[in-house]
Short mmCIF file of C-alpha atoms in Angstrom, two decimals:
data_model
loop_
_atom_site.label_atom_id
_atom_site.label_comp_id
_atom_site.label_asym_id
_atom_site.label_seq_id
_atom_site.Cartn_x
_atom_site.Cartn_y
_atom_site.Cartn_z
CA UNK A 18 0.91 21.90 -46.09
CA UNK A 19 2.01 23.18 -42.58
CA UNK A 20 4.30 25.26 -41.72
CA UNK A 21 5.74 26.62 -38.58
CA UNK A 22 7.67 30.03 -38.02
CA UNK A 23 10.14 30.57 -35.47
CA UNK A 24 9.49 33.87 -33.77
CA UNK A 25 12.93 36.34 -32.30
CA UNK A 26 12.98 35.36 -29.03
CA UNK A 27 12.11 38.39 -26.56
CA UNK A 28 12.92 38.01 -22.83
CA UNK A 29 11.22 39.44 -20.27
CA UNK A 30 8.16 39.10 -22.89
CA UNK A 31 5.07 36.56 -21.44
CA UNK A 32 4.81 34.76 -24.97
CA UNK A 33 1.88 32.36 -26.29
CA UNK A 34 1.41 30.14 -28.57
CA UNK A 35 -0.51 31.45 -31.43
CA UNK A 36 -2.06 29.79 -34.59
CA UNK A 37 -1.55 31.44 -37.40
CA UNK A 38 -3.23 30.91 -40.86
CA UNK A 39 -2.53 32.63 -44.35
CA UNK A 40 -1.02 33.01 -47.75
CA UNK A 41 2.05 32.74 -48.89
CA UNK A 42 4.65 34.43 -51.84
CA UNK A 43 2.34 31.72 -54.56
CA UNK A 44 -0.93 32.28 -53.16
CA UNK A 45 -0.46 29.02 -51.61
CA UNK A 46 -2.64 28.69 -48.23
CA UNK A 47 -0.58 27.78 -45.49
CA UNK A 48 -0.78 27.15 -41.51
CA UNK A 49 1.33 26.97 -38.43
CA UNK A 50 2.00 28.05 -34.78
CA UNK A 51 4.55 30.43 -33.30
CA UNK A 52 5.53 31.89 -29.98
CA UNK A 53 5.34 35.33 -29.67
CA UNK A 54 4.25 38.22 -27.21
CA UNK A 55 1.28 38.94 -29.09
CA UNK A 56 -0.57 38.97 -32.19
CA UNK A 57 0.90 41.55 -33.81
CA UNK A 58 4.28 39.97 -33.29
CA UNK A 59 3.03 37.09 -34.99
CA UNK A 60 1.57 39.11 -38.15
CA UNK A 61 4.58 41.24 -38.44
CA UNK A 62 7.62 38.22 -37.80
CA UNK A 63 5.28 36.37 -40.64
CA UNK A 64 4.72 39.54 -43.13
CA UNK A 65 8.52 39.35 -42.73
CA UNK A 66 8.34 36.14 -44.31
CA UNK A 67 6.43 36.84 -47.07
CA UNK A 68 3.43 35.69 -45.59
CA UNK A 69 -0.09 37.58 -45.82
CA UNK A 70 -1.81 36.82 -42.59
CA UNK A 71 -5.49 36.50 -42.67
CA UNK A 72 -6.22 34.57 -39.12
CA UNK A 73 -4.22 34.67 -35.91
CA UNK A 74 -5.59 33.17 -32.69
CA UNK A 75 -3.64 32.07 -29.25
CA UNK A 76 -4.29 27.99 -28.25
CA UNK A 77 -6.20 28.03 -25.50
CA UNK A 78 -4.42 26.59 -23.06
CA UNK A 79 -7.32 25.78 -20.14
CA UNK A 80 -9.58 23.43 -20.05
CA UNK A 81 -8.61 19.24 -21.38
CA UNK A 82 -7.96 16.51 -19.21
CA UNK A 83 -5.81 16.45 -15.89
CA UNK A 84 -2.49 15.91 -16.48
CA UNK A 85 -1.74 12.19 -15.43
CA UNK A 86 1.61 10.09 -13.92
CA UNK A 87 1.54 8.37 -17.50
CA UNK A 88 1.95 11.77 -19.06
CA UNK A 89 4.75 13.16 -17.62
CA UNK A 90 6.59 9.60 -18.18
CA UNK A 91 5.76 9.50 -21.94
CA UNK A 92 6.90 13.55 -21.67
CA UNK A 93 10.41 12.17 -19.96
CA UNK A 94 10.97 9.68 -22.89
CA UNK A 95 10.48 12.08 -25.05
CA UNK A 96 12.79 14.97 -24.05
CA UNK A 97 15.60 11.92 -22.71
CA UNK A 98 14.67 10.62 -27.10
CA UNK A 99 15.74 14.08 -28.28
CA UNK A 100 18.28 15.48 -25.85
CA UNK A 101 20.27 12.20 -26.82
CA UNK A 102 19.61 13.09 -30.51
CA UNK A 103 20.94 16.22 -29.83
CA UNK A 104 18.15 18.30 -29.99
CA UNK A 105 18.62 21.94 -27.95
CA UNK A 106 16.91 21.66 -24.86
CA UNK A 107 14.16 24.42 -25.65
CA UNK A 108 14.03 22.95 -29.13
CA UNK A 109 13.08 20.02 -27.53
CA UNK A 110 10.09 21.32 -25.46
CA UNK A 111 8.79 23.21 -28.69
CA UNK A 112 8.46 19.96 -30.04
CA UNK A 113 7.19 17.81 -27.44
CA UNK A 114 4.51 20.60 -26.08
CA UNK A 115 2.81 20.87 -30.42
CA UNK A 116 2.61 17.37 -29.79
CA UNK A 117 0.80 17.08 -27.62
CA UNK A 118 -3.10 16.40 -27.47
CA UNK A 119 -3.79 17.86 -23.76
CA UNK A 120 -4.00 21.83 -23.69
CA UNK A 121 -2.68 21.23 -19.89
CA UNK A 122 0.15 19.59 -20.46
CA UNK A 123 1.37 21.78 -23.35
CA UNK A 124 0.66 24.74 -20.75
CA UNK A 125 2.65 23.40 -18.42
CA UNK A 126 5.75 22.69 -20.97
CA UNK A 127 5.24 26.50 -22.30
CA UNK A 128 6.09 28.05 -18.37
CA UNK A 129 8.76 25.53 -18.01
CA UNK A 130 10.21 26.01 -21.71
CA UNK A 131 10.01 30.12 -20.41
CA UNK A 132 11.65 29.36 -17.04
CA UNK A 133 14.48 28.17 -18.95
CA UNK A 134 14.70 30.59 -21.60
CA UNK A 135 15.49 32.84 -19.15
CA UNK A 136 18.58 31.56 -16.94
CA UNK A 137 16.36 29.53 -15.15
CA UNK A 138 18.21 25.71 -13.98
CA UNK A 139 15.80 23.18 -15.48
CA UNK A 140 15.44 21.41 -12.20
CA UNK A 141 14.35 24.68 -10.81
CA UNK A 142 11.53 25.32 -13.31
CA UNK A 143 10.32 21.51 -12.92
CA UNK A 144 10.17 22.64 -9.11
CA UNK A 145 7.68 24.95 -9.42
CA UNK A 146 5.58 22.12 -10.45
CA UNK A 147 5.21 20.38 -7.46
CA UNK A 148 2.25 18.49 -8.38
CA UNK A 149 3.39 16.86 -12.03
CA UNK A 150 8.11 16.92 -10.32
CA UNK A 151 8.12 15.56 -7.12
CA UNK A 152 10.86 15.77 -4.96
CA UNK A 153 12.67 12.44 -7.05
CA UNK A 154 11.96 13.73 -10.11
CA UNK A 155 13.87 17.25 -10.02
CA UNK A 156 17.37 15.46 -7.28
CA UNK A 157 17.51 13.64 -10.39
CA UNK A 158 17.24 16.51 -13.06
CA UNK A 159 19.83 18.74 -10.80
CA UNK A 160 22.18 15.98 -10.22
CA UNK A 161 22.52 15.51 -14.48
CA UNK A 162 22.88 19.28 -14.54
CA UNK A 163 25.37 19.31 -12.09
CA UNK A 164 27.38 16.18 -13.73
CA UNK A 165 26.93 17.42 -17.29
CA UNK A 166 24.77 13.71 -17.88
CA UNK A 167 21.02 15.11 -17.87
CA UNK A 168 20.37 13.05 -20.74
CA UNK A 169 21.46 9.89 -19.00
CA UNK A 170 19.62 10.73 -16.15
CA UNK A 171 16.49 11.86 -18.11
CA UNK A 172 16.77 7.85 -19.81
CA UNK A 173 16.86 6.90 -16.33
CA UNK A 174 14.05 8.98 -14.68
CA UNK A 175 12.07 7.93 -18.03
CA UNK A 176 12.82 4.11 -17.65
CA UNK A 177 11.45 4.50 -13.78
CA UNK A 178 8.59 6.34 -14.61
CA UNK A 179 7.37 4.08 -17.07
CA UNK A 180 7.60 0.80 -14.54
CA UNK A 181 6.32 2.67 -11.85
CA UNK A 182 2.78 3.54 -14.16
CA UNK A 183 2.77 0.11 -15.44
CA UNK A 184 2.42 -1.41 -11.54
CA UNK A 185 -0.04 0.54 -10.85
CA UNK A 186 -1.74 0.20 -13.80
CA UNK A 187 -1.38 -3.78 -12.76
CA UNK A 188 -2.72 -3.36 -9.37
CA UNK A 189 -5.54 -1.33 -10.87
CA UNK A 190 -6.98 -3.52 -13.43
CA UNK A 191 -6.63 -6.27 -10.32
CA UNK A 192 -8.87 -4.73 -8.19
CA UNK A 193 -10.84 -2.48 -11.11
CA UNK A 194 -12.93 -6.14 -12.12
CA UNK A 195 -14.07 -7.28 -8.64
CA UNK A 196 -14.56 -4.01 -7.65
CA UNK A 197 -17.20 -3.38 -11.29
CA UNK A 198 -18.75 -6.77 -10.47
CA UNK A 199 -19.53 -5.87 -6.94
CA UNK A 200 -21.39 -2.79 -8.20
CA UNK A 201 -23.30 -3.86 -10.89
CA UNK A 202 -24.62 -7.28 -8.75
CA UNK A 203 -25.69 -4.32 -6.26
CA UNK A 204 -27.46 -2.56 -8.63
CA UNK A 205 -29.15 -5.47 -9.66
CA UNK A 206 -30.11 -7.22 -6.09
CA UNK A 207 -31.96 -3.57 -5.45
CA UNK A 208 -33.69 -4.02 -8.85
CA UNK A 209 -35.32 -7.17 -7.61
CA UNK A 210 -35.73 -5.91 -4.43
CA UNK A 211 -37.73 -3.01 -5.15
CA UNK A 212 -39.34 -4.34 -8.84
CA UNK A 213 -39.42 -8.13 -8.93
CA UNK A 214 -40.17 -9.23 -5.15
CA UNK A 215 -43.48 -6.92 -4.91
CA UNK A 216 -45.23 -8.78 -7.63
CA UNK A 217 -44.74 -12.08 -5.86
CA UNK A 218 -46.06 -10.47 -2.74
CA UNK A 219 -49.01 -9.53 -4.24
CA UNK A 220 -49.33 -13.06 -6.07
CA UNK A 221 -48.00 -15.08 -2.22
CA UNK A 222 -51.39 -12.96 -0.77
CA UNK A 223 -54.13 -15.23 -2.65
CA UNK A 224 -52.36 -18.14 -1.25
CA UNK A 225 -53.97 -17.81 2.05
CA UNK A 226 -51.04 -19.99 3.46
CA UNK A 227 -47.93 -19.53 5.92
CA UNK A 228 -45.04 -18.71 3.92
CA UNK A 229 -41.29 -20.55 4.07
CA UNK A 230 -39.15 -18.50 6.60
CA UNK A 231 -36.76 -17.76 3.53
CA UNK A 232 -39.78 -16.19 1.71
CA UNK A 233 -40.56 -14.23 4.29
CA UNK A 234 -37.51 -12.58 5.14
CA UNK A 235 -36.61 -11.89 1.20
CA UNK A 236 -40.36 -10.00 1.00
CA UNK A 237 -39.19 -8.17 4.70
CA UNK A 238 -36.20 -7.34 3.05
CA UNK A 239 -38.02 -5.91 -0.48
CA UNK A 240 -40.39 -3.51 2.04
CA UNK A 241 -37.79 -2.42 3.41
CA UNK A 242 -35.68 -1.50 -0.27
CA UNK A 243 -38.93 -0.41 -1.57
CA UNK A 244 -39.55 2.09 1.36
CA UNK A 245 -36.28 3.32 2.46
CA UNK A 246 -34.66 3.04 -1.20
CA UNK A 247 -33.16 7.09 -0.86
CA UNK A 248 -31.81 5.68 2.41
CA UNK A 249 -30.16 2.72 2.04
CA UNK A 250 -28.61 4.27 -1.68
CA UNK A 251 -27.63 7.75 0.21
CA UNK A 252 -25.88 5.63 3.34
CA UNK A 253 -23.65 3.94 1.15
CA UNK A 254 -22.83 6.77 -1.60
CA UNK A 255 -22.53 9.30 1.22
CA UNK A 256 -20.52 6.57 3.62
CA UNK A 257 -18.16 5.94 0.99
CA UNK A 258 -17.72 9.60 -0.11
CA UNK A 259 -16.92 11.05 3.38
CA UNK A 260 -14.56 7.83 3.49
CA UNK A 261 -12.46 8.19 0.99
CA UNK A 262 -12.61 12.05 1.81
CA UNK A 263 -11.17 11.82 5.28
CA UNK A 264 -8.37 8.78 3.49
CA UNK A 265 -7.26 11.62 1.54
CA UNK A 266 -6.89 14.17 3.79
CA UNK A 267 -6.44 12.36 6.96
CA UNK A 268 -2.57 11.21 7.46
CA UNK A 269 -3.57 9.27 10.32
CA UNK A 270 -6.39 7.41 8.24
CA UNK A 271 -4.04 6.77 5.56
CA UNK A 272 -1.21 5.23 7.92
CA UNK A 273 -4.46 2.96 9.60
CA UNK A 274 -5.29 2.54 5.88
CA UNK A 275 -2.45 1.19 4.47
CA UNK A 276 -1.33 -1.22 7.39
CA UNK A 277 -4.72 -2.58 7.05
CA UNK A 278 -4.51 -3.11 3.16
CA UNK A 279 -1.01 -5.05 3.86
CA UNK A 280 -2.70 -7.56 5.91
CA UNK A 281 -5.78 -8.21 3.49
CA UNK A 282 -5.27 -11.60 2.07
CA UNK A 283 -4.36 -12.06 -0.99
CA UNK A 284 -4.70 -8.57 -1.82
CA UNK A 285 -2.16 -7.53 1.06
CA UNK A 286 0.81 -9.71 -0.16
CA UNK A 287 0.20 -7.86 -3.74
CA UNK A 288 0.31 -4.84 -2.49
CA UNK A 289 3.03 -4.74 -0.60
CA UNK A 290 5.08 -6.88 -3.71
CA UNK A 291 4.45 -3.55 -5.45
CA UNK A 292 5.49 -0.70 -2.89
CA UNK A 293 8.69 -3.40 -2.32
CA UNK A 294 9.70 -2.72 -6.18
CA UNK A 295 8.75 1.32 -6.54
CA UNK A 296 10.77 1.34 -3.15
CA UNK A 297 13.96 -0.45 -3.81
CA UNK A 298 13.72 0.86 -7.71
CA UNK A 299 13.74 3.97 -6.50
CA UNK A 300 16.53 3.80 -4.76
CA UNK A 301 18.53 2.15 -7.44
CA UNK A 302 17.95 5.08 -9.52
CA UNK A 303 18.78 7.46 -7.16
CA UNK A 304 21.88 5.55 -6.04
CA UNK A 305 22.83 5.53 -9.55
CA UNK A 306 22.53 8.63 -9.80
CA UNK A 307 25.03 9.56 -7.47
CA UNK A 308 22.84 10.74 -5.30
CA UNK A 309 24.25 10.43 -1.64
CA UNK A 310 22.24 7.79 0.15
CA UNK A 311 20.66 9.37 3.12
CA UNK A 312 19.95 12.61 -0.04
CA UNK A 313 18.50 10.00 -1.55
CA UNK A 314 15.99 7.62 0.96
CA UNK A 315 14.25 11.09 1.73
CA UNK A 316 12.15 10.31 -1.45
CA UNK A 317 12.11 6.78 -1.05
CA UNK A 318 9.91 6.52 1.27
CA UNK A 319 6.97 8.34 -0.36
CA UNK A 320 8.13 6.85 -3.45
CA UNK A 321 6.74 3.41 -1.89
CA UNK A 322 3.23 4.77 -1.78
CA UNK A 323 2.67 2.89 1.60
CA UNK A 324 2.83 4.79 4.98
CA UNK A 325 4.32 1.61 6.34
CA UNK A 326 7.06 1.98 3.97
CA UNK A 327 7.38 5.95 4.46
CA UNK A 328 7.79 5.35 8.32
CA UNK A 329 10.50 1.96 7.84
CA UNK A 330 12.53 4.84 5.66
CA UNK A 331 12.85 7.24 8.26
CA UNK A 332 13.93 5.14 10.54
CA UNK A 333 16.39 3.63 7.87
CA UNK A 334 17.78 7.06 7.05
CA UNK A 335 18.14 7.79 10.61
CA UNK A 336 20.20 4.64 11.62
CA UNK A 337 22.42 4.95 8.46
CA UNK A 338 22.87 9.04 8.92
CA UNK A 339 24.73 7.78 12.08
CA UNK A 340 26.66 5.79 10.13
CA UNK A 341 25.08 2.30 10.26
CA UNK A 342 25.06 -0.06 7.32
CA UNK A 343 22.28 0.40 4.95
CA UNK A 344 21.49 -3.26 5.17
CA UNK A 345 21.45 -3.71 9.43
CA UNK A 346 18.94 -0.61 9.05
CA UNK A 347 16.56 -2.22 7.05
CA UNK A 348 17.12 -5.54 8.96
CA UNK A 349 16.42 -3.65 12.09
CA UNK A 350 12.75 -2.58 10.55
CA UNK A 351 11.25 -6.14 9.73
CA UNK A 352 9.79 -5.31 6.91
CA UNK A 353 11.80 -6.33 3.59
CA UNK A 354 12.12 -9.44 3.06
CA UNK A 355 15.51 -11.84 3.18
CA UNK A 356 16.13 -11.94 -0.24
CA UNK A 357 16.31 -7.96 -1.05
CA UNK A 358 18.24 -7.81 2.79
CA UNK A 359 20.70 -10.57 1.20
CA UNK A 360 20.82 -8.68 -2.15
CA UNK A 361 21.53 -5.16 -0.64
CA UNK A 362 23.95 -6.86 1.32
CA UNK A 363 25.88 -8.07 -1.19
CA UNK A 364 25.88 -4.74 -3.56
CA UNK A 365 27.30 -2.88 -0.43
CA UNK A 366 30.08 -5.26 0.09
CA UNK A 367 30.66 -5.42 -3.80
CA UNK A 368 30.10 -1.89 -4.73
CA UNK A 369 27.52 -2.14 -6.78
CA UNK A 370 24.32 -0.80 -4.71
CA UNK A 371 22.64 0.38 -7.20
CA UNK A 372 22.65 -3.32 -9.52
CA UNK A 373 21.35 -5.33 -6.78
CA UNK A 374 18.25 -3.25 -6.09
CA UNK A 375 17.82 -3.18 -10.18
CA UNK A 376 17.97 -6.69 -10.30
CA UNK A 377 15.59 -6.50 -6.82
CA UNK A 378 12.52 -4.46 -8.47
CA UNK A 379 12.88 -6.34 -11.48
CA UNK A 380 12.19 -9.49 -9.34
CA UNK A 381 9.59 -8.19 -7.99
CA UNK A 382 8.04 -6.28 -10.97
CA UNK A 383 7.52 -9.47 -12.33
CA UNK A 384 6.18 -11.44 -9.02
CA UNK A 385 3.83 -8.24 -9.06
CA UNK A 386 3.22 -9.65 -12.70
CA UNK A 387 2.26 -13.38 -11.88
CA UNK A 388 0.35 -12.14 -8.76
CA UNK A 389 -2.24 -9.98 -10.89
CA UNK A 390 -2.32 -12.95 -13.33
CA UNK A 391 -3.33 -15.70 -9.86
CA UNK A 392 -5.50 -13.17 -8.94
CA UNK A 393 -7.73 -12.71 -11.82
CA UNK A 394 -7.73 -16.63 -12.57
CA UNK A 395 -8.54 -16.63 -8.29
CA UNK A 396 -11.50 -13.99 -8.01
CA UNK A 397 -13.93 -15.09 -11.41
CA UNK A 398 -14.98 -18.62 -9.77
CA UNK A 399 -15.22 -16.50 -6.70
CA UNK A 400 -17.13 -14.07 -7.96
CA UNK A 401 -19.30 -16.17 -10.02
CA UNK A 402 -19.91 -18.44 -6.35
CA UNK A 403 -20.78 -15.11 -4.92
CA UNK A 404 -23.43 -13.80 -7.13
CA UNK A 405 -25.00 -17.19 -7.75
CA UNK A 406 -25.45 -17.66 -4.39
CA UNK A 407 -26.52 -14.92 -3.95
CA UNK A 408 -29.17 -14.17 -6.96
CA UNK A 409 -30.10 -18.02 -6.41
CA UNK A 410 -31.32 -17.42 -2.94
CA UNK A 411 -33.73 -14.82 -3.92
CA UNK A 412 -35.23 -17.25 -6.70
CA UNK A 413 -35.15 -20.27 -4.31
CA UNK A 414 -37.32 -18.44 -1.91
CA UNK A 415 -39.51 -16.47 -4.48
CA UNK A 416 -40.29 -20.12 -5.60
CA UNK A 417 -40.53 -22.09 -2.31
CA UNK A 418 -43.89 -21.17 -1.44
CA UNK A 419 -44.81 -22.43 -5.48
CA UNK A 420 -43.68 -25.75 -5.17
CA UNK A 421 -45.43 -26.11 -1.51
CA UNK A 422 -48.32 -25.28 -3.32
CA UNK A 423 -47.84 -27.49 -5.92
CA UNK A 424 -47.19 -30.66 -3.26
CA UNK A 425 -50.56 -29.69 -1.55
CA UNK A 426 -52.18 -29.94 -4.91
#
């Protein structure tokens, strides 16, 4: 049997979560958790409840996996559900924190709870952790607090994050398969070049005849791999590391790569639709929450995940702030499809811009689904042909001298 005790809140004390174990008045072993300022406070509180404490230890808050966007989406959904059911905010944080399996997430929620408990607004508490809660998240929570509709906006936030996480996972699944296959293919090729081809070379030496050109090429390539395998693997590994580091840290590199990625055949269309779906979904969510359009556009560009859309959004924001209509500003960028422009125009005229943008987001989210399915179907035969041609070419080149010897005999 597990029980949980609630201590008396002491403001100004840096409270932590303690796990305890003891026996109740009937001698039955009980366990639980308690938030308190120290082990002595836990023991005193439990003694007042008639529990003989045998062990008290602080819950470990370090270690664990890193907090991902999916974890924040699940937390937001749980918080929205409990607040809609009438559970007090602090109690909702306790429930979610105790149910979290990631110690880092538990510590994060405990820190936010302590800030709220000492009088800080929920949005301000979130703003102290910008790595996990971006401007969009904090602005919507602040709007919910100001309008008294926090549970509704948390529900919108949860839906927005769930949609965003789903799109990102679909993009990753579409890219993971071909990348994994290419990595395995390179390893197999290296093994063949370093271990298999040299054994053929010793056999061919005993023939005493001229070898075909394809065979000579493969042998020369094998000799290079055997002599400089450390250079090959080091160059590829180091090159990829420095490339991704510069992509991650250099703003200029990020903008260049974002433009190039949108121009890649097949993949570029998928990434464009994904960014467009996030852009329209974000603006719809912000506008539905009552955030003014100019302020909403502050968060929209970054939420798209692509520098091309970020630059376009900055231009749209400048135009809208000077009195231009949203649709006209979007059209002037030359980035948005006709359907999105028409739906935005209808939304502006009818006063239902959030609804029309949400419909556009749903359309492009479905387009991403279809594009991922089509891409998976297209990549399988392409990869089979590529691997078959590469491995088959090496095999044929190695057996050509044997075929030639058979013809002579």
